[in-house]
Tab-separated table of C-alpha atoms and ligand atoms in Angstrom:
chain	number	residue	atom	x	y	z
C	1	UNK	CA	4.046	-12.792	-14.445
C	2	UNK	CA	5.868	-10.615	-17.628
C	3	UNK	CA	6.388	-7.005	-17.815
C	4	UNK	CA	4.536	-7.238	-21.384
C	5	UNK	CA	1.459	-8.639	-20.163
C	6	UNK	CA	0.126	-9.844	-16.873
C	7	UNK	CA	-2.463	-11.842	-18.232
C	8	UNK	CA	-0.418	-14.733	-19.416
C	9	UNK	CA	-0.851	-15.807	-15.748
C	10	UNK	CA	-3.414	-18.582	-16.387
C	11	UNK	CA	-6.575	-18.353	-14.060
C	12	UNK	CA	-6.609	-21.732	-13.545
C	13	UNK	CA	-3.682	-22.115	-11.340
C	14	UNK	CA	-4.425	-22.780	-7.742
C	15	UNK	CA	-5.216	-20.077	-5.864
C	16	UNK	CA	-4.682	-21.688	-1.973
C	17	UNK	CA	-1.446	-22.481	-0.588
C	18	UNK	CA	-0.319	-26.293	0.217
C	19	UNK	CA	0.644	-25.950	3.639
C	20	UNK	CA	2.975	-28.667	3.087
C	21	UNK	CA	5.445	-27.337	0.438
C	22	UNK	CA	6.120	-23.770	2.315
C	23	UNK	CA	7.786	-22.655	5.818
C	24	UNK	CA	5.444	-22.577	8.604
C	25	UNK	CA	5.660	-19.315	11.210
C	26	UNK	CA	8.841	-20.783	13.294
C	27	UNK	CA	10.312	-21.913	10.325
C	28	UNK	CA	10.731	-18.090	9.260
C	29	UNK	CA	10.474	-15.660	12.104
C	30	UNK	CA	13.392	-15.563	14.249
C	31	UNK	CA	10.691	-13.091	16.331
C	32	UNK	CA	10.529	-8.878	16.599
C	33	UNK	CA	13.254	-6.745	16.777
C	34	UNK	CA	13.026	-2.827	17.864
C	35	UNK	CA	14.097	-0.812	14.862
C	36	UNK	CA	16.215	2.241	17.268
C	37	UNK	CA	17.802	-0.083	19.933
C	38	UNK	CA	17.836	-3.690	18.193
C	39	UNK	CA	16.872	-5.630	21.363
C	40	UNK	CA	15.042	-8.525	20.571
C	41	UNK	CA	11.443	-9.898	21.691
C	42	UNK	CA	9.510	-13.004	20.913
C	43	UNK	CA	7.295	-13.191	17.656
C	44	UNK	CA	3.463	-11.996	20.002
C	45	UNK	CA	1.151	-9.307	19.102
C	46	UNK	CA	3.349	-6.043	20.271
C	47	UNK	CA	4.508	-2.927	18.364
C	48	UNK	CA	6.744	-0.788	20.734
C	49	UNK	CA	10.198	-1.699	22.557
C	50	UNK	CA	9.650	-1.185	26.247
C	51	UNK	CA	12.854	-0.096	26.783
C	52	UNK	CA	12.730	2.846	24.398
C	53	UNK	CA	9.824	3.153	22.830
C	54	UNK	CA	10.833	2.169	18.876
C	55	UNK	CA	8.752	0.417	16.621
C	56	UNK	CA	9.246	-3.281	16.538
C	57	UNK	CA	10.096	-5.166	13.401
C	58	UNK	CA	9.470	-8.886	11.849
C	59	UNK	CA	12.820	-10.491	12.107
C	60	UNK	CA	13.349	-13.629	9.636
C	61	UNK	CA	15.611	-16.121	9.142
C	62	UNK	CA	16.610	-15.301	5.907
C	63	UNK	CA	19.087	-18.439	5.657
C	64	UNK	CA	16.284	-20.888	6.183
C	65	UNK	CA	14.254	-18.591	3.200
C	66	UNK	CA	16.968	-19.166	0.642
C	67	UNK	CA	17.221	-22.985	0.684
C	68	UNK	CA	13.727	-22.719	0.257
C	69	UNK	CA	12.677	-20.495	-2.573
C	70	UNK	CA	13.280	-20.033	-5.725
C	71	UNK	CA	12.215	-18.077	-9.086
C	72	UNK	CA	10.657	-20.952	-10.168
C	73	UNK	CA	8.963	-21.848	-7.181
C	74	UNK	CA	7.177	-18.140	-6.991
C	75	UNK	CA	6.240	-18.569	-10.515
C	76	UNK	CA	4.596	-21.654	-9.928
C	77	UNK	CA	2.646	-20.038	-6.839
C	78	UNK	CA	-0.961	-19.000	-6.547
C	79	UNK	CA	-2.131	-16.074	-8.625
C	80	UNK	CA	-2.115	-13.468	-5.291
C	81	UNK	CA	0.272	-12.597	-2.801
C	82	UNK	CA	0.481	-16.027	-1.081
C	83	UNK	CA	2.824	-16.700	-3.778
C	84	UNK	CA	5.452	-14.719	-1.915
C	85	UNK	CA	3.957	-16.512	1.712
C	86	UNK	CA	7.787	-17.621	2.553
C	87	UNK	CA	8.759	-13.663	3.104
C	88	UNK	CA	5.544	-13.215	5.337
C	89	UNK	CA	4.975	-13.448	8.877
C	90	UNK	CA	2.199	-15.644	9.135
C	91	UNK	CA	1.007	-19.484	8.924
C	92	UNK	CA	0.199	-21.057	5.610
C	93	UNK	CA	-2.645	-22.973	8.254
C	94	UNK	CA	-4.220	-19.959	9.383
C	95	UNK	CA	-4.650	-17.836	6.012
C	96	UNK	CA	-7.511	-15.014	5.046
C	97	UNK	CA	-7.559	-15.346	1.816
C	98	UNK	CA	-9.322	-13.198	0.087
C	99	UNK	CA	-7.032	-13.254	-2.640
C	100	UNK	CA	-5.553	-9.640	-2.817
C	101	UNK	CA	-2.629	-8.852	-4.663
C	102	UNK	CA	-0.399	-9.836	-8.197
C	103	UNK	CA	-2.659	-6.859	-10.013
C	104	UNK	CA	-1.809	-5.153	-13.219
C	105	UNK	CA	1.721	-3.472	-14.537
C	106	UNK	CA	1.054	-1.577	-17.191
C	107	UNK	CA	2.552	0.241	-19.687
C	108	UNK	CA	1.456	3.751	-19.533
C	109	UNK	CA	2.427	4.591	-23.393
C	110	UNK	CA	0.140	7.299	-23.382
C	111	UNK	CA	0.501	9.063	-20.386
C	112	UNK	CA	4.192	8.752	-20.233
C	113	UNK	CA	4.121	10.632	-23.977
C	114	UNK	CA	2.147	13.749	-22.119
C	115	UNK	CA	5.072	13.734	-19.230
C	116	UNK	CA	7.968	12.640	-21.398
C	117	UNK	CA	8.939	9.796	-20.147
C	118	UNK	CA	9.847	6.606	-22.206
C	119	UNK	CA	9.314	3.773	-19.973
C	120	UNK	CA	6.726	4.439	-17.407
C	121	UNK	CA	4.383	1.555	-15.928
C	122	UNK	CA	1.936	1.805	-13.262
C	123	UNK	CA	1.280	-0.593	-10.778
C	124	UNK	CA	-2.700	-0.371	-10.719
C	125	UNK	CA	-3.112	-1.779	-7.213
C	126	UNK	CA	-6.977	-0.543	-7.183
C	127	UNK	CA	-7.629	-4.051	-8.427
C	128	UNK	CA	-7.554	-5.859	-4.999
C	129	UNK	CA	-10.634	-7.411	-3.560
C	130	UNK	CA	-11.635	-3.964	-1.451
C	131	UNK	CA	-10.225	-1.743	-4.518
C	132	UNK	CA	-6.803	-0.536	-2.134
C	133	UNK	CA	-3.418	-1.666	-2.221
C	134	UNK	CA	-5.099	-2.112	1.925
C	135	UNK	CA	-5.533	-5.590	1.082
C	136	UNK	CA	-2.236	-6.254	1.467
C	137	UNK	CA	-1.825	-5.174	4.236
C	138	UNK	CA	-4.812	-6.688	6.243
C	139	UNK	CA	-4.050	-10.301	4.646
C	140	UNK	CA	-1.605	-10.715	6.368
C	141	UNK	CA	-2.370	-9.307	10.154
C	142	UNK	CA	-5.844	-10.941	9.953
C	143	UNK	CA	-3.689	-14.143	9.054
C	144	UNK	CA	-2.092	-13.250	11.972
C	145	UNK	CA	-4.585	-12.330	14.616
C	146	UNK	CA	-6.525	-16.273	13.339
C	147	UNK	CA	-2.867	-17.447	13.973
C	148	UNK	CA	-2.586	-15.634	17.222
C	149	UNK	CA	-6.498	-16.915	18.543
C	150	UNK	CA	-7.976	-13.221	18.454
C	151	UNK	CA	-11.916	-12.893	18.069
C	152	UNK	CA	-12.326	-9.356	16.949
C	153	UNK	CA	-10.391	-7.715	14.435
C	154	UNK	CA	-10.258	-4.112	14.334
C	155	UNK	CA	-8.377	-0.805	13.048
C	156	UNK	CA	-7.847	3.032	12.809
C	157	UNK	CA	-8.083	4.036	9.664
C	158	UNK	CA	-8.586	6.894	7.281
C	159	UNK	CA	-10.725	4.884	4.723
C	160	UNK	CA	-9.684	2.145	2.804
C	161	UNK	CA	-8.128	0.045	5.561
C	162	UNK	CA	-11.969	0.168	6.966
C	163	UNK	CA	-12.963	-1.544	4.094
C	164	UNK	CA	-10.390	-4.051	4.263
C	165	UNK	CA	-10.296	-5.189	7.717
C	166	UNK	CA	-14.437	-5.606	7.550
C	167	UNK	CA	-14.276	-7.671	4.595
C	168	UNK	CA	-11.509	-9.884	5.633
C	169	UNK	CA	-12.776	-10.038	8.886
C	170	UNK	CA	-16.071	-11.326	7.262
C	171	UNK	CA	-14.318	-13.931	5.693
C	172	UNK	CA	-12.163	-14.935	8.638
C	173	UNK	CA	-15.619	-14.700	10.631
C	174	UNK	CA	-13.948	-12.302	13.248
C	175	UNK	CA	-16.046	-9.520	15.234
C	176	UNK	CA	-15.217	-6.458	13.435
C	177	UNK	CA	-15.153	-3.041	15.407
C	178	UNK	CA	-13.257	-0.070	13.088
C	179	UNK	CA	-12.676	3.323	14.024
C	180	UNK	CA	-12.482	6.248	11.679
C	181	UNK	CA	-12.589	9.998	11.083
C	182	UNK	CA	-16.170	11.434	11.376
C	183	UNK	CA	-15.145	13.342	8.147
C	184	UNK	CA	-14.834	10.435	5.834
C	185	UNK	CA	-16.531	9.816	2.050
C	186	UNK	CA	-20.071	8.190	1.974
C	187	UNK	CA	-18.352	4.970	-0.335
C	188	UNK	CA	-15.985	4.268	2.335
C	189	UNK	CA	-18.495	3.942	4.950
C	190	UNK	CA	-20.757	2.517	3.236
C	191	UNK	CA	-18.050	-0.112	2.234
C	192	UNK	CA	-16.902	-0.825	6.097
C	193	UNK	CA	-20.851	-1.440	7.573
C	194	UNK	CA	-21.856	-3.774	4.577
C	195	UNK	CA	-19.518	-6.625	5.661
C	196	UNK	CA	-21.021	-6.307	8.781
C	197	UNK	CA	-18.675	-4.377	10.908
C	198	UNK	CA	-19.342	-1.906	13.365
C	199	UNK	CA	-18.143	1.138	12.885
C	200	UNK	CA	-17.001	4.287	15.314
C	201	UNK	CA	-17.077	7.608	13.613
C	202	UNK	CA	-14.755	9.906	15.839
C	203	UNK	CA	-15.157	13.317	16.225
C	204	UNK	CA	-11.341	14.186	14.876
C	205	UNK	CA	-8.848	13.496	12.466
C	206	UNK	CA	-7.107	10.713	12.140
C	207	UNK	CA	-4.147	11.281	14.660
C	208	UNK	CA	-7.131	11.318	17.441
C	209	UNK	CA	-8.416	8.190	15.835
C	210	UNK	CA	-4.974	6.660	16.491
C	211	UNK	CA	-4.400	7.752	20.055
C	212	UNK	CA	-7.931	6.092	21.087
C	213	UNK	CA	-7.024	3.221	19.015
C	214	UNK	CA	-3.858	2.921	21.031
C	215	UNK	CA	-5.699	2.809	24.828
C	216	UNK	CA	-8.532	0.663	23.440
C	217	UNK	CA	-5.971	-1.966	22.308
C	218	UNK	CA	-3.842	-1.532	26.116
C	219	UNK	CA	-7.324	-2.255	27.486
C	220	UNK	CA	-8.963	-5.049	25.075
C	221	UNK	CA	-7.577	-8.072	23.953
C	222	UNK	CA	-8.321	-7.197	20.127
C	223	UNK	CA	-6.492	-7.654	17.338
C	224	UNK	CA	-5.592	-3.553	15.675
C	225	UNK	CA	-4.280	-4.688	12.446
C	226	UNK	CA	-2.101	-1.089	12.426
C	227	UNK	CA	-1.486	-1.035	16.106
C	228	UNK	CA	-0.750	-4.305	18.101
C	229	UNK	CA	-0.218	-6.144	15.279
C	230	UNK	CA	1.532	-3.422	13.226
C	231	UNK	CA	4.692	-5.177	12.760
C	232	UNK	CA	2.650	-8.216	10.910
C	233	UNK	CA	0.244	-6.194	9.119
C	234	UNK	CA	3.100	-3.598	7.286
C	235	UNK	CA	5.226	-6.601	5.782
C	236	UNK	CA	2.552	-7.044	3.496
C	237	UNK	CA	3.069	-4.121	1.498
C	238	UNK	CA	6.538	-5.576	0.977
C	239	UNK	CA	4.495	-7.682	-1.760
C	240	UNK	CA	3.996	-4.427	-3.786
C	241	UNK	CA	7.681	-5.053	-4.146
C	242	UNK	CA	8.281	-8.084	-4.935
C	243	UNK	CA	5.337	-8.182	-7.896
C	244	UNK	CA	7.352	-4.953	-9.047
C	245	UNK	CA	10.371	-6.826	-9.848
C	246	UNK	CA	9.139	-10.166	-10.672
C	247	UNK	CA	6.655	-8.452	-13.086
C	248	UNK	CA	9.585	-5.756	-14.443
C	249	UNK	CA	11.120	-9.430	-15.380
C	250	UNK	CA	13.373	-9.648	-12.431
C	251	UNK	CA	14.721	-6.146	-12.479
C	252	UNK	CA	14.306	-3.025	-10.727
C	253	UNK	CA	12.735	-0.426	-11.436
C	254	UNK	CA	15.240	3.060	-12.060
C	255	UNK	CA	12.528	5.456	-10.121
C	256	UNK	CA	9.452	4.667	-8.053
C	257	UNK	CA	6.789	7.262	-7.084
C	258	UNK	CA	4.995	6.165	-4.024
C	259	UNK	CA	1.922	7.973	-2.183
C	260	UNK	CA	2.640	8.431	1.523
C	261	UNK	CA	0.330	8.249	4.349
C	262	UNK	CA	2.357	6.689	7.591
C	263	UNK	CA	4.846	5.681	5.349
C	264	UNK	CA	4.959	2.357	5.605
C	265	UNK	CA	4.072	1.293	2.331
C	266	UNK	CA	7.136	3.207	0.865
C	267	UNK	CA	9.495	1.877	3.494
C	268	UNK	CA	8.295	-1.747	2.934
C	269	UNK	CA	8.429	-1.462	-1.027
C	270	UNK	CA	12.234	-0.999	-0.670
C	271	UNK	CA	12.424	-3.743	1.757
C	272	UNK	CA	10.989	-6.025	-0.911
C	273	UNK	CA	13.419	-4.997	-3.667
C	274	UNK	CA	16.118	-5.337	-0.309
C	275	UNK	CA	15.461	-8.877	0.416
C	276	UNK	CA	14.867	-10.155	-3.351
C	277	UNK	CA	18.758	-9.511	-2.875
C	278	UNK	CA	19.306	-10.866	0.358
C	279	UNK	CA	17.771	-14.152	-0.218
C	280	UNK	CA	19.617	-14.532	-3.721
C	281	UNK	CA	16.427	-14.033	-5.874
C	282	UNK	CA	18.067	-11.068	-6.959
C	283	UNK	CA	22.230	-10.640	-8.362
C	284	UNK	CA	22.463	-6.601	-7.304
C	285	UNK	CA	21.080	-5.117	-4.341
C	286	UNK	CA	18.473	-2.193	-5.970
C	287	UNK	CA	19.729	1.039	-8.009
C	288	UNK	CA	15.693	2.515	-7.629
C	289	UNK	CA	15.189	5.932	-6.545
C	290	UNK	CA	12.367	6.182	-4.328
C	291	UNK	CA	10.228	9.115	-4.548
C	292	UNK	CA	7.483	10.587	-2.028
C	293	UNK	CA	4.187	12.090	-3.191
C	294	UNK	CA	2.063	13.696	-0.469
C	295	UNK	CA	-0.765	16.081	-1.033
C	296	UNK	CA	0.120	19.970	0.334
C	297	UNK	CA	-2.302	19.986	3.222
C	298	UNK	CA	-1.018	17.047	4.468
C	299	UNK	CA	2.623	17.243	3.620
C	300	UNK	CA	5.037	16.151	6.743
C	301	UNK	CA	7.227	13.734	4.736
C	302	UNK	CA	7.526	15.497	1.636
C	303	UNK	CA	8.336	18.527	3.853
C	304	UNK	CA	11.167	17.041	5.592
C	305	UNK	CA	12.010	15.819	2.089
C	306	UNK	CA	12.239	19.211	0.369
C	307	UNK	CA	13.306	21.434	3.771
C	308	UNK	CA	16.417	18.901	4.166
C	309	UNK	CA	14.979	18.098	7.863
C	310	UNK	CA	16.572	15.683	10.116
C	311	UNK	CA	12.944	14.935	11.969
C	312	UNK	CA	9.356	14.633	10.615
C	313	UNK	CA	7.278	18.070	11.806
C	314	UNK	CA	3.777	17.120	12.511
C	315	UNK	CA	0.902	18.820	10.676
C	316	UNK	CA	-3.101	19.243	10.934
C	317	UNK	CA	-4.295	17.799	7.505
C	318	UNK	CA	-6.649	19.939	5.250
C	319	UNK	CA	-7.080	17.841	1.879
C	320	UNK	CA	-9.531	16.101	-0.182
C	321	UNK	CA	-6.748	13.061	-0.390
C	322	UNK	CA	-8.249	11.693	2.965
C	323	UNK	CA	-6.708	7.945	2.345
C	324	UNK	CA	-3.350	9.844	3.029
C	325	UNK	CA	-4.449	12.232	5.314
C	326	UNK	CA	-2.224	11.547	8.732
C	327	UNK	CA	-0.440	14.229	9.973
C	328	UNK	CA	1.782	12.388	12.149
C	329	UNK	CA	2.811	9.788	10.803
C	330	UNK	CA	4.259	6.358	12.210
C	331	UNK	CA	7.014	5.542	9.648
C	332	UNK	CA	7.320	9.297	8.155
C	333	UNK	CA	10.997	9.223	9.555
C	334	UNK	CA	11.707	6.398	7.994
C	335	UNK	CA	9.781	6.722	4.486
C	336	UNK	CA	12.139	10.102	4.343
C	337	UNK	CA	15.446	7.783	5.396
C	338	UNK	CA	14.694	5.845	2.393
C	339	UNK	CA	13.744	8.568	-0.413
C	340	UNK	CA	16.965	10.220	0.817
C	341	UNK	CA	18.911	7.121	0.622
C	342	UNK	CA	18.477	5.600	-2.692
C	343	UNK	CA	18.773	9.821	-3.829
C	344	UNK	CA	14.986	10.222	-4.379
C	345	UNK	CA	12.900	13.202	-4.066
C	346	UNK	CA	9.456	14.081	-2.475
C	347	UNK	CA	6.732	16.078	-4.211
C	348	UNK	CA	3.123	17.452	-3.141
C	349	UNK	CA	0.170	18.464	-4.766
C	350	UNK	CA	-2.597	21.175	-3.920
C	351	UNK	CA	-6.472	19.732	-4.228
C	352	UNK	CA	-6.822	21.152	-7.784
C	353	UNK	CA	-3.752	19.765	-9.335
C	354	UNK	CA	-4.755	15.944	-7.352
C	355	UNK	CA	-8.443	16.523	-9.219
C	356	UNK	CA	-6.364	17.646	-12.558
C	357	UNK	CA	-4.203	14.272	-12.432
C	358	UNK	CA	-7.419	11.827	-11.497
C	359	UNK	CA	-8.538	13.169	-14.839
C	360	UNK	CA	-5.470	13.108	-16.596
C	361	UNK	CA	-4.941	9.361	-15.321
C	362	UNK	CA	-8.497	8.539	-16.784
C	363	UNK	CA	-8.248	10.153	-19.743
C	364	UNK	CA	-4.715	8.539	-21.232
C	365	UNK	CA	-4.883	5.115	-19.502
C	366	UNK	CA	-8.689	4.507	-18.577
C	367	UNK	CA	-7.715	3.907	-14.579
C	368	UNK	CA	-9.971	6.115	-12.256
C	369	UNK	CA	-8.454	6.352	-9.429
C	370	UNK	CA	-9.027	7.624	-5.868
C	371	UNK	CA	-7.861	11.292	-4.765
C	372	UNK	CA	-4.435	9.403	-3.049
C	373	UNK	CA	-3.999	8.337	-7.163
C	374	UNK	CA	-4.478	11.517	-8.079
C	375	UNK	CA	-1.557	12.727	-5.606
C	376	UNK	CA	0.822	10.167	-7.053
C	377	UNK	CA	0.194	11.433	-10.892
C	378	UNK	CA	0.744	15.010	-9.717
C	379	UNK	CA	3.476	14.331	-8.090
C	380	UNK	CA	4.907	12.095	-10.755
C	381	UNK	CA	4.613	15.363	-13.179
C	382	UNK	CA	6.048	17.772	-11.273
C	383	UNK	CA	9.347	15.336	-10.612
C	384	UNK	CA	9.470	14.832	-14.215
C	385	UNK	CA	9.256	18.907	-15.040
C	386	UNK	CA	11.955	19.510	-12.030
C	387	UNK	CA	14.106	17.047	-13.576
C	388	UNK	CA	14.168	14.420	-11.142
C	389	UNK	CA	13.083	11.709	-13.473
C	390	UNK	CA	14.604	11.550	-17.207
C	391	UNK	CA	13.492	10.831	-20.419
C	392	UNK	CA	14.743	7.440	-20.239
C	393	UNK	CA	13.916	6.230	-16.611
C	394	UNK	CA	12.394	2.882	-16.142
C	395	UNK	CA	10.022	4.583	-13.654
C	396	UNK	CA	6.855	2.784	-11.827
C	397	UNK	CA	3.745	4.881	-10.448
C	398	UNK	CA	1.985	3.238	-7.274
C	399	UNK	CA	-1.641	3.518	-8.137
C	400	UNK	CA	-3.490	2.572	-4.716
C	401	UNK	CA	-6.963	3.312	-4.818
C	402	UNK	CA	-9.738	3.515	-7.223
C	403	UNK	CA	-11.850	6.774	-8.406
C	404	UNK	CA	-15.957	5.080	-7.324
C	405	UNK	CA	-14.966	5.505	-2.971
C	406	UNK	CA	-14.201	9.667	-3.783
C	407	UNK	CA	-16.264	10.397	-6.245
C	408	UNK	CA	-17.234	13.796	-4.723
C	409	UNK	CA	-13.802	14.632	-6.028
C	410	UNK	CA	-15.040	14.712	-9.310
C	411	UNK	CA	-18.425	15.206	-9.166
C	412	UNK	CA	-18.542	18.356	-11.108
C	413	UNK	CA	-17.631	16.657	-14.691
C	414	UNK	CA	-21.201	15.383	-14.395
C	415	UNK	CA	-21.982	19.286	-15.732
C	416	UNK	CA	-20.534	17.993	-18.584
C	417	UNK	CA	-23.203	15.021	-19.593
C	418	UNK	CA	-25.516	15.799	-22.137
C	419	UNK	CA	-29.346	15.907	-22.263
C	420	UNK	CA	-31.000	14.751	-25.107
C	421	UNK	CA	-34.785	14.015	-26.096
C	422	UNK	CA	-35.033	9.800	-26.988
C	423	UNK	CA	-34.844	10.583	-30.732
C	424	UNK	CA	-32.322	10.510	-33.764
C	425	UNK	CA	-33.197	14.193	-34.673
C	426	UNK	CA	-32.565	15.398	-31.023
C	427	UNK	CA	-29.319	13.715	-31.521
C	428	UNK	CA	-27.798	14.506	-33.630
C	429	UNK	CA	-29.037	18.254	-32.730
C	430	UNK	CA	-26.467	18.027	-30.635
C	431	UNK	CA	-23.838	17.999	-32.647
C	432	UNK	CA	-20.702	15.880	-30.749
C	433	UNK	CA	-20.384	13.984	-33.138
C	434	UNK	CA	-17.533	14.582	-35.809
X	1	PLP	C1	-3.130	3.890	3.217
X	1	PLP	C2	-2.957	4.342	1.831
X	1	PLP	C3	-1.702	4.753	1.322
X	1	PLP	C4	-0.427	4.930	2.130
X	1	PLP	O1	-0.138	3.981	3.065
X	1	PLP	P1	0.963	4.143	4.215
X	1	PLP	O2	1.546	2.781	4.283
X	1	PLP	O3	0.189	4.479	5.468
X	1	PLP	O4	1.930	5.211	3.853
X	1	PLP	C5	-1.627	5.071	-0.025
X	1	PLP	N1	-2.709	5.046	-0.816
X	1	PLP	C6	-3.926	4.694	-0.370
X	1	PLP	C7	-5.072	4.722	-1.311
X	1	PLP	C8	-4.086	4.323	0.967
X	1	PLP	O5	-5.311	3.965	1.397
X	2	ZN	ZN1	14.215	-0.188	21.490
């Protein structure tokens, strides 16, 4: 992949994996390792140290990695995000493969005029076989739960993880049971029940969803893609990453805007750019500045961000971005350890301004995007009018989503169709044209 133009990729590569040529699960995962206390536990479908109740963590043997990959040898890899299998946690015998990932980088020329910046690219990640960057995600833990012998595959989610845990547990033919806010759009339901699953609308927000999640999966022996088999399912994200640089031409980016939800998806984007270094892929370890965008009724990260907290305050969410809409969230602590780290900042946007950026997005670069889309452009402004990102900034905008699952959103620029009777002098009556 090149920075100039994606499509060079040819589409006749092979899209599967040899099983042969990469490392299998042993090969690569020393096992889990809790992220507060660093004890150590074997590589099994678990999420929280017993001892003190930290999130566990895929720990690889990053040696092993090097004398196995190469540039060359990711370049010559299948056009999705199996080509970067070696840096996952799962078995090249057990794949879903539904194909997600290595979507567009493109040059926003037009939209980066209107915010004055001179190098801006978005990563449109709406291109993924259930339209989220989700896809990801839920490759690689329903990988996992095959790999681990599961039979039903299953999530809490506010929206577009739904839609891709049913359709990869279609294709994996898994049961399928997901859980979900009663509140949700009609396109994200709608695209959860027709690959079959069954799906629990719960009277609450997502945080309730979670919590139920959490004693369904002590009870059941089901595979939660975001609970018992959280530490699997959020190194997939850390592909966003490594398509970032690879398609920047092996460089990093100077600034990244990144939507936040539980905050995994920022933390794991930086752990991409981290281990490109690591494993020698990479000369420096990353410059970027990570930046957080959050919508204001659902704002905890961005909060702690801005307020200079230490902790992450829970909040009730009241927003139309409901794909980002968790008010406590799992990795908000460390999402905000990372923005503050590389010297980022965090910025939020109220429901008008995410509408005004879903059309501004449309309108100079033809992406519609979902209402967490719209929070990422907003935010990108306002960090650009505060000063946080200059002129000259190589600076990439995560686009996660796409605009057809929330189009109650926008639904009132269909005032703005015209009527016309089916002649030429009705027409041109109407006089748009110039
Ligand atoms: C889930 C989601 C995010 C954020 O993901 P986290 O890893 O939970 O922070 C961003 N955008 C969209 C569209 C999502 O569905
Ligand atoms: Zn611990």
């Amino acid at each position: 992949m090149t920075r100039s133009n994606a499509s060079t990729v040819s589409p006749l590569r092979p899209t599967g994996v040899d099983p042969i040529s990469v490392l299998d699960s042993p090969d690569k995962i020393k096992g889990l390792v809790c992220r507060e206390c660093h004890r150590e536990y074997p590589a099994q479908p678990i999420y929280v140290c017993e001892h003190c109740f930290g999130p566990l963590e895929v720990q690889y043997r990053y040696g092993d990695i090097q004398t196995h990959i190469s540039r060359e040898k990711i370049a010559a890899g299948p056009h999705n995000l199996w080509r970067y299998i070696d840096l996952l946690p799962v078995s090249p015998r057990t794949l879903v493969n539904l194909q997600a990932g290595c979507s567009p980088m493109i040059a926003a020329t037009h939209l980066g005029r209107k915010l004055g910046l001179k190098n801006l690219f978005l990563k449109n990640d709406a291109i993924n076989p259930t339209h989220s960057f989700k896809d990801r995600v839920v490759s690689c833990a329903a990988s996992k739960a095959l790999e681990f012998g599961f039979t039903t595959l299953s999530c809490a989610s506010t929206g577009n993880l739904a839609n891709a845990t049913a359709a990869a547990a279609a294709k994996a033919g898994l049961q399928c049971v997901i859980f979900i806010p009663d509140n949700l759009e009609p396109g994200k339901i709608i695209g959860t029940i027709i690959y079959g699953a069954h799906l629990i609308k719960v009277k609450g927000n997502y945080d309730d969803v979670n919590r139920l999640c959490s004693e369904i999966a002590g009870k059941y022996r089901w595979a939660f893609v975001n609970v018992n088999l959280r530490p699997y399912y959020a190194e997939g994200s850390k592909t966003l990453g490594y398509e970032t640089v690879e398609q920047l031409g092996w460089s990093y980016p100077d600034h990244v805007v990144v939507p936040v939800a539980s905050g995994s998806l920022l933390t794991k984007i930086y752990k991409g750019f981290t281990e490109f270094h690591k494993i020698g892929l990479m000369d420096k370890a990353p410059h970027t500045r990570f930046s957080a965008a959050q919508a204001s009724g659902c704002n905890p990260v961005v909060h702690a961000i801005t307020q200079n907290h230490d902790y992450i305050t829970p909040v009730k969410p009241i927003t139309i971005a409901k794909s980002l809409a968790i008010g406590n969230p799992a990795d908000g602590f460390y999402a905000k350890e990372v923005v503050k780290q590389t010297g980022g900042a965090g910025a939020e946007a109220s429901d008008t301004e995410i509408v005004a950026a879903i059309e501004l997005l449309a309108e100079t670069e033809g992406i519609f995007t979902e209402t967490a889309g719209g929070v990422t452009i907003a935010a990108l402004k306002k960090l650009c009018a505060e000063g946080q990102i200059s002129k000259n900034d190589l600076t990439v905008a995560y686009i996660t989503g796409v605009g057809y699952k929330t189009q109650e959103a926008v639904a009132h620029i269909g005032t703005r169709a015209y009527s016309c009777a089916a002649n030429l002098k009705a027409f041109e009556e109407l006089n748009i044209v110039k």
